[in-house]
Amino acid sequence: MFQIALKSLRAKWRDYTVLFVGLVISAAIFYMLSAIALNRDFLLNNSSIGLIVPVFMVGEFLLGVITFVYLNFANSFLLRLRQSEYGLMSMLGAKKSQIGDLLMQETLALGVISTVIGIFAGIGLTAASGNFLMNLLDTKLANWSVFSFNAALATLVFFVALFFINGLYNRGRLSKQDTLTLLTADKQVAQPKRHKLLDPLLGLVGLGLLILSYVMMPGIVHLGLYGFIVVLVLNVWGTYWFVSRTLKMVTYALRGSRFNNRGLRSFLNGQLLFRLPEYQRILTVISVMFGLALGAMSVGQGYYRALPQQAQSGQPFTAAYTSDKISTSNLKDITWEATYHYSVNKDKVYFNGDEFNEKKLPTVVETGKGNETRIKWLTGDYLLATPGSEYTLTSIANQILDKQYGATAVVTHNESEMAVEGDVKSVRLVTVKSFAANEATLTANAKREARLTGTAMNHQAGVPGMFTLLKNVFGGLEFMGIFLGIAFLAMLASTLMFKVLSGVADDKRRYRILTMIGTSKRQVTATVVKDLGVLFFIPLVIGTLDVIFGLPMFKALMADPYVGFMPSLIAIVVLYVIYFVMTVILYRRLLK
């Protein structure tokens, strides 16, 4: 019996290779996210990542769900692939218990081997993606770790447990089927069931729930946690009924129409009709996961792309230079520039008040209209008469003393009072119209200031120092956004890809009929592209709509929640199309 099983495995090595590779990728991506989720020090020491924790938690849950769905269909595929062989073994005298034990051994062996290889692949994938993203974003994250024993153990236990449960389930299904059913399993076609009243009703309800969730999404901040749960439930159920009932209703409505009768559209319509019952759950989860992937990347990039504007809006000037070897002539659109003098005594920096009477000092004050601010110009007399108004000078003092905070700025009446405290030196302040237009030059100047004076970039006053500080804080957020986006996308696309490829055995007979009636290879390839394109297009559209209507919930945290949407959408779609092209190529080869 073992020899028969081995011979069957060799005969179907292509099908098993597709399944095996899918399981390895599934385990690798699960390990990637587990390595972050179980790295407590990493999450605690990168405070900005806390902003994306809700998305991360929902993503982890959905990743577990989609992994369970994928493993369930993988094990069902494993049983369906071998049913006729099991029927042959039963006809030759093997007991159902013996066949069940063999099925269990095959399932666990496939699960353990693919999971172990997937863990090693996950370690390599985590290292490669982590280093690439940190270099790309010029961000270093504290306590970032590639290998995690807890993550490896969690991945192994999770996958083996699911394989064991699914193995028991398949064994139970096998024991209930007679020999004739097993022998003819690959000849049976499941006809889609149609409910003339219930299908249109649930189709309209699904469409309505989906639209209602989109209407509620922009106001989710005011609805609170319970509102978020309600919107999530409406969206998931709406997506499920839209995929399973609304599309089914549209498919039946197209049958017999003039549009459907052109070319091979009737064949594509029939293909979709046969696929929907089997794909409805997985397309629902993949649609939600696509929205999470695009949303996580959009929010992460949105925060990061808003940093230059955020850094500039809260600063009274652009940069301060204490080294006379730094030139400002290469800066564009300078709107203000001034040089002031100072002296240092211990932790205090002394400034000449007379200079501020001649060249007023800018500072940022609130207008009283929300978070809106404006620039106010201060004289030396005002600074002397108004204690606490010298916070612009305090930021310059922190730069001079190379401190994040804690320096004290003192305004003297004249130059002689200042000179008594120490050697007199100078600091140049400069303001440009746009930090973004001068970012490269200002960053280079800040690095040179740090090298010449020993002052760390995040201790420097002005926009570059604040930008460096914000980048250190929010760089982790963009990293997590892109990392989660890529991980979710790889998981959902891989699941859909291998789900499609695992059904080639059933589709092969239908496409063979097309060839027999005179359809050319070119037409068959075009039909495959359209056939699979529909399956990939559904999650793309629903997931994108989820993000378009869901991003306004971040308005309280971001001035423009859509600033990172288009770059993220382009990146996601490019990766998604790559998966689609790979699926079409492999599918076409397996059809031959």
Tab-separated table of N, CA, C and O in Angstrom, residues 441-498:
chain	number	residue	atom	x	y	z
A	441	THR	N	19.884	69.693	0.764
A	441	THR	CA	20.925	70.648	1.157
A	441	THR	C	20.923	70.876	2.662
A	441	THR	O	21.979	70.897	3.309
A	442	LEU	N	19.727	71.036	3.232
A	442	LEU	CA	19.624	71.270	4.676
A	442	LEU	C	20.098	70.054	5.471
A	442	LEU	O	20.734	70.203	6.523
A	443	THR	N	19.800	68.876	4.982
A	443	THR	CA	20.255	67.657	5.659
A	443	THR	C	21.774	67.550	5.605
A	443	THR	O	22.424	67.195	6.598
A	444	ALA	N	22.331	67.864	4.444
A	444	ALA	CA	23.798	67.840	4.312
A	444	ALA	C	24.446	68.877	5.236
A	444	ALA	O	25.471	68.605	5.879
A	445	ASN	N	23.847	70.061	5.328
A	445	ASN	CA	24.369	71.096	6.229
A	445	ASN	C	24.278	70.664	7.687
A	445	ASN	O	25.188	70.923	8.487
A	446	ALA	N	23.157	70.002	8.036
A	446	ALA	CA	22.981	69.541	9.413
A	446	ALA	C	24.018	68.480	9.769
A	446	ALA	O	24.559	68.465	10.888
A	447	LYS	N	24.307	67.592	8.816
A	447	LYS	CA	25.330	66.570	9.054
A	447	LYS	C	26.708	67.206	9.205
A	447	LYS	O	27.511	66.786	10.051
A	448	ARG	N	26.968	68.250	8.417
A	448	ARG	CA	28.264	68.932	8.520
A	448	ARG	C	28.366	69.694	9.842
A	448	ARG	O	29.416	69.716	10.474
A	449	GLU	N	27.270	70.304	10.265
A	449	GLU	CA	27.240	70.985	11.571
A	449	GLU	C	27.535	69.996	12.688
A	449	GLU	O	28.281	70.288	13.630
A	450	ALA	N	26.948	68.808	12.582
A	450	ALA	CA	27.181	67.777	13.598
A	450	ALA	C	28.639	67.333	13.595
A	450	ALA	O	29.229	67.107	14.659
A	451	ARG	N	29.209	67.205	12.416
A	451	ARG	CA	30.604	66.764	12.319
A	451	ARG	C	31.578	67.836	12.826
A	451	ARG	O	32.566	67.530	13.500
A	452	LEU	N	31.298	69.105	12.540
A	452	LEU	CA	32.218	70.186	12.905
A	452	LEU	C	32.089	70.617	14.370
A	452	LEU	O	33.069	71.016	14.996
A	453	THR	N	30.883	70.537	14.909
A	453	THR	CA	30.651	71.034	16.280
A	453	THR	C	30.414	69.926	17.288
A	453	THR	O	30.463	70.179	18.496
A	454	GLY	N	30.102	68.694	16.815
A	454	GLY	CA	29.824	67.593	17.730
A	454	GLY	C	28.396	67.557	18.223
A	454	GLY	O	28.056	66.763	19.109
A	455	THR	N	27.519	68.405	17.666
A	455	THR	CA	26.119	68.443	18.082
A	455	THR	C	25.311	67.431	17.271
A	455	THR	O	25.311	67.487	16.031
A	456	ALA	N	24.621	66.525	17.941
A	456	ALA	CA	23.817	65.513	17.255
A	456	ALA	C	22.727	66.177	16.427
A	456	ALA	O	22.217	67.243	16.780
A	457	MET	N	22.364	65.538	15.323
A	457	MET	CA	21.382	66.135	14.417
A	457	MET	C	20.036	66.359	15.098
A	457	MET	O	19.373	67.367	14.862
A	458	ASN	N	19.608	65.408	15.945
A	458	ASN	CA	18.309	65.578	16.598
A	458	ASN	C	18.357	66.557	17.767
A	458	ASN	O	17.335	66.810	18.405
A	459	HIS	N	19.545	67.128	18.070
A	459	HIS	CA	19.653	68.174	19.088
A	459	HIS	C	19.723	69.560	18.457
A	459	HIS	O	19.715	70.563	19.178
A	460	GLN	N	19.784	69.617	17.108
A	460	GLN	CA	19.907	70.896	16.429
A	460	GLN	C	18.554	71.599	16.343
A	460	GLN	O	17.525	70.961	16.107
A	461	ALA	N	18.593	72.919	16.540
A	461	ALA	CA	17.364	73.712	16.485
A	461	ALA	C	16.913	73.858	15.035
A	461	ALA	O	17.702	73.693	14.097
A	462	GLY	N	15.619	74.157	14.858
A	462	GLY	CA	15.105	74.350	13.516
A	462	GLY	C	14.487	73.106	12.912
A	462	GLY	O	14.284	72.097	13.589
A	463	VAL	N	14.214	73.202	11.625
A	463	VAL	CA	13.468	72.146	10.938
A	463	VAL	C	14.260	70.853	10.768
A	463	VAL	O	13.727	69.773	11.034
A	464	PRO	N	15.540	70.875	10.315
A	464	PRO	CA	16.259	69.602	10.139
A	464	PRO	C	16.361	68.790	11.426
A	464	PRO	O	16.208	67.563	11.401
A	465	GLY	N	16.602	69.474	12.554
A	465	GLY	CA	16.676	68.759	13.823
A	465	GLY	C	15.344	68.155	14.204
A	465	GLY	O	15.264	66.998	14.640
A	466	MET	N	14.261	68.952	14.042
A	466	MET	CA	12.926	68.428	14.341
A	466	MET	C	12.556	67.306	13.378
A	466	MET	O	11.946	66.309	13.776
A	467	PHE	N	12.943	67.458	12.095
A	467	PHE	CA	12.661	66.418	11.101
A	467	PHE	C	13.374	65.114	11.470
A	467	PHE	O	12.793	64.027	11.368
A	468	THR	N	14.626	65.232	11.917
A	468	THR	CA	15.379	64.038	12.338
A	468	THR	C	14.715	63.385	13.538
A	468	THR	O	14.586	62.158	13.619
A	469	LEU	N	14.264	64.216	14.486
A	469	LEU	CA	13.596	63.688	15.678
A	469	LEU	C	12.295	62.992	15.295
A	469	LEU	O	12.017	61.876	15.750
A	470	LEU	N	11.477	63.638	14.448
A	470	LEU	CA	10.214	63.042	14.024
A	470	LEU	C	10.447	61.783	13.196
A	470	LEU	O	9.688	60.822	13.272
A	471	LYS	N	11.514	61.804	12.403
A	471	LYS	CA	11.840	60.638	11.587
A	471	LYS	C	12.193	59.447	12.468
A	471	LYS	O	11.802	58.307	12.172
A	472	ASN	N	12.917	59.716	13.554
A	472	ASN	CA	13.258	58.631	14.482
A	472	ASN	C	12.011	58.075	15.153
A	472	ASN	O	11.928	56.879	15.444
A	473	VAL	N	11.030	58.976	15.389
A	473	VAL	CA	9.800	58.554	16.061
A	473	VAL	C	8.867	57.839	15.088
A	473	VAL	O	8.371	56.746	15.354
A	474	PHE	N	8.635	58.467	13.917
A	474	PHE	CA	7.641	57.950	12.990
A	474	PHE	C	8.225	57.046	11.913
A	474	PHE	O	7.475	56.480	11.120
A	475	GLY	N	9.570	56.940	11.852
A	475	GLY	CA	10.171	56.020	10.896
A	475	GLY	C	9.721	54.595	11.157
A	475	GLY	O	9.502	53.815	10.229
A	476	GLY	N	9.573	54.248	12.433
A	476	GLY	CA	9.091	52.914	12.795
A	476	GLY	C	7.676	52.682	12.312
A	476	GLY	O	7.310	51.574	11.934
A	477	LEU	N	6.869	53.761	12.301
A	477	LEU	CA	5.491	53.632	11.840
A	477	LEU	C	5.442	53.337	10.348
A	477	LEU	O	4.693	52.471	9.900
A	478	GLU	N	6.249	54.045	9.569
A	478	GLU	CA	6.280	53.778	8.127
A	478	GLU	C	6.839	52.381	7.857
A	478	GLU	O	6.343	51.660	6.998
A	479	PHE	N	7.877	52.010	8.624
A	479	PHE	CA	8.452	50.672	8.474
A	479	PHE	C	7.391	49.604	8.694
A	479	PHE	O	7.225	48.683	7.900
A	480	MET	N	6.637	49.748	9.794
A	480	MET	CA	5.612	48.758	10.107
A	480	MET	C	4.497	48.787	9.071
A	480	MET	O	3.947	47.746	8.701
A	481	GLY	N	4.148	49.986	8.596
A	481	GLY	CA	3.095	50.079	7.594
A	481	GLY	C	3.458	49.344	6.319
A	481	GLY	O	2.679	48.549	5.791
A	482	ILE	N	4.673	49.599	5.804
A	482	ILE	CA	5.118	48.936	4.579
A	482	ILE	C	5.326	47.442	4.819
A	482	ILE	O	4.954	46.601	4.000
A	483	PHE	N	5.919	47.096	5.976
A	483	PHE	CA	6.193	45.701	6.304
A	483	PHE	C	4.888	44.905	6.373
A	483	PHE	O	4.764	43.821	5.783
A	484	LEU	N	3.910	45.447	7.100
A	484	LEU	CA	2.621	44.760	7.221
A	484	LEU	C	1.907	44.713	5.879
A	484	LEU	O	1.289	43.701	5.533
A	485	GLY	N	1.993	45.801	5.118
A	485	GLY	CA	1.348	45.823	3.815
A	485	GLY	C	1.883	44.742	2.896
A	485	GLY	O	1.118	44.013	2.260
A	486	ILE	N	3.204	44.630	2.841
A	486	ILE	CA	3.824	43.602	1.998
A	486	ILE	C	3.490	42.203	2.510
A	486	ILE	O	3.189	41.291	1.728
A	487	ALA	N	3.532	42.020	3.841
A	487	ALA	CA	3.242	40.703	4.423
A	487	ALA	C	1.807	40.282	4.142
A	487	ALA	O	1.538	39.147	3.720
A	488	PHE	N	0.843	41.201	4.368
A	488	PHE	CA	-0.559	40.881	4.106
A	488	PHE	C	-0.789	40.584	2.631
A	488	PHE	O	-1.496	39.644	2.276
A	489	LEU	N	-0.179	41.419	1.770
A	489	LEU	CA	-0.365	41.229	0.335
A	489	LEU	C	0.222	39.895	-0.124
A	489	LEU	O	-0.408	39.165	-0.903
A	490	ALA	N	1.417	39.571	0.350
A	490	ALA	CA	2.042	38.302	-0.030
A	490	ALA	C	1.189	37.123	0.429
A	490	ALA	O	1.028	36.136	-0.309
A	491	MET	N	0.621	37.248	1.633
A	491	MET	CA	-0.198	36.159	2.163
A	491	MET	C	-1.478	35.983	1.359
A	491	MET	O	-1.826	34.874	0.940
A	492	LEU	N	-2.180	37.101	1.103
A	492	LEU	CA	-3.457	36.980	0.400
A	492	LEU	C	-3.254	36.586	-1.060
A	492	LEU	O	-4.010	35.765	-1.605
A	493	ALA	N	-2.230	37.161	-1.706
A	493	ALA	CA	-1.984	36.837	-3.113
A	493	ALA	C	-1.512	35.399	-3.266
A	493	ALA	O	-1.908	34.699	-4.209
A	494	SER	N	-0.662	34.940	-2.329
A	494	SER	CA	-0.195	33.550	-2.378
A	494	SER	C	-1.345	32.586	-2.166
A	494	SER	O	-1.457	31.558	-2.849
A	495	THR	N	-2.219	32.932	-1.224
A	495	THR	CA	-3.367	32.066	-0.956
A	495	THR	C	-4.267	31.953	-2.178
A	495	THR	O	-4.671	30.856	-2.582
A	496	LEU	N	-4.571	33.103	-2.795
A	496	LEU	CA	-5.419	33.079	-3.981
A	496	LEU	C	-4.714	32.369	-5.137
A	496	LEU	O	-5.326	31.591	-5.877
A	497	MET	N	-3.434	32.608	-5.265
A	497	MET	CA	-2.645	32.004	-6.337
A	497	MET	C	-2.672	30.475	-6.253
A	497	MET	O	-2.985	29.781	-7.235
A	498	PHE	N	-2.381	29.947	-5.067
A	498	PHE	CA	-2.311	28.495	-4.932
A	498	PHE	C	-3.690	27.851	-4.827
A	498	PHE	O	-3.848	26.667	-5.135
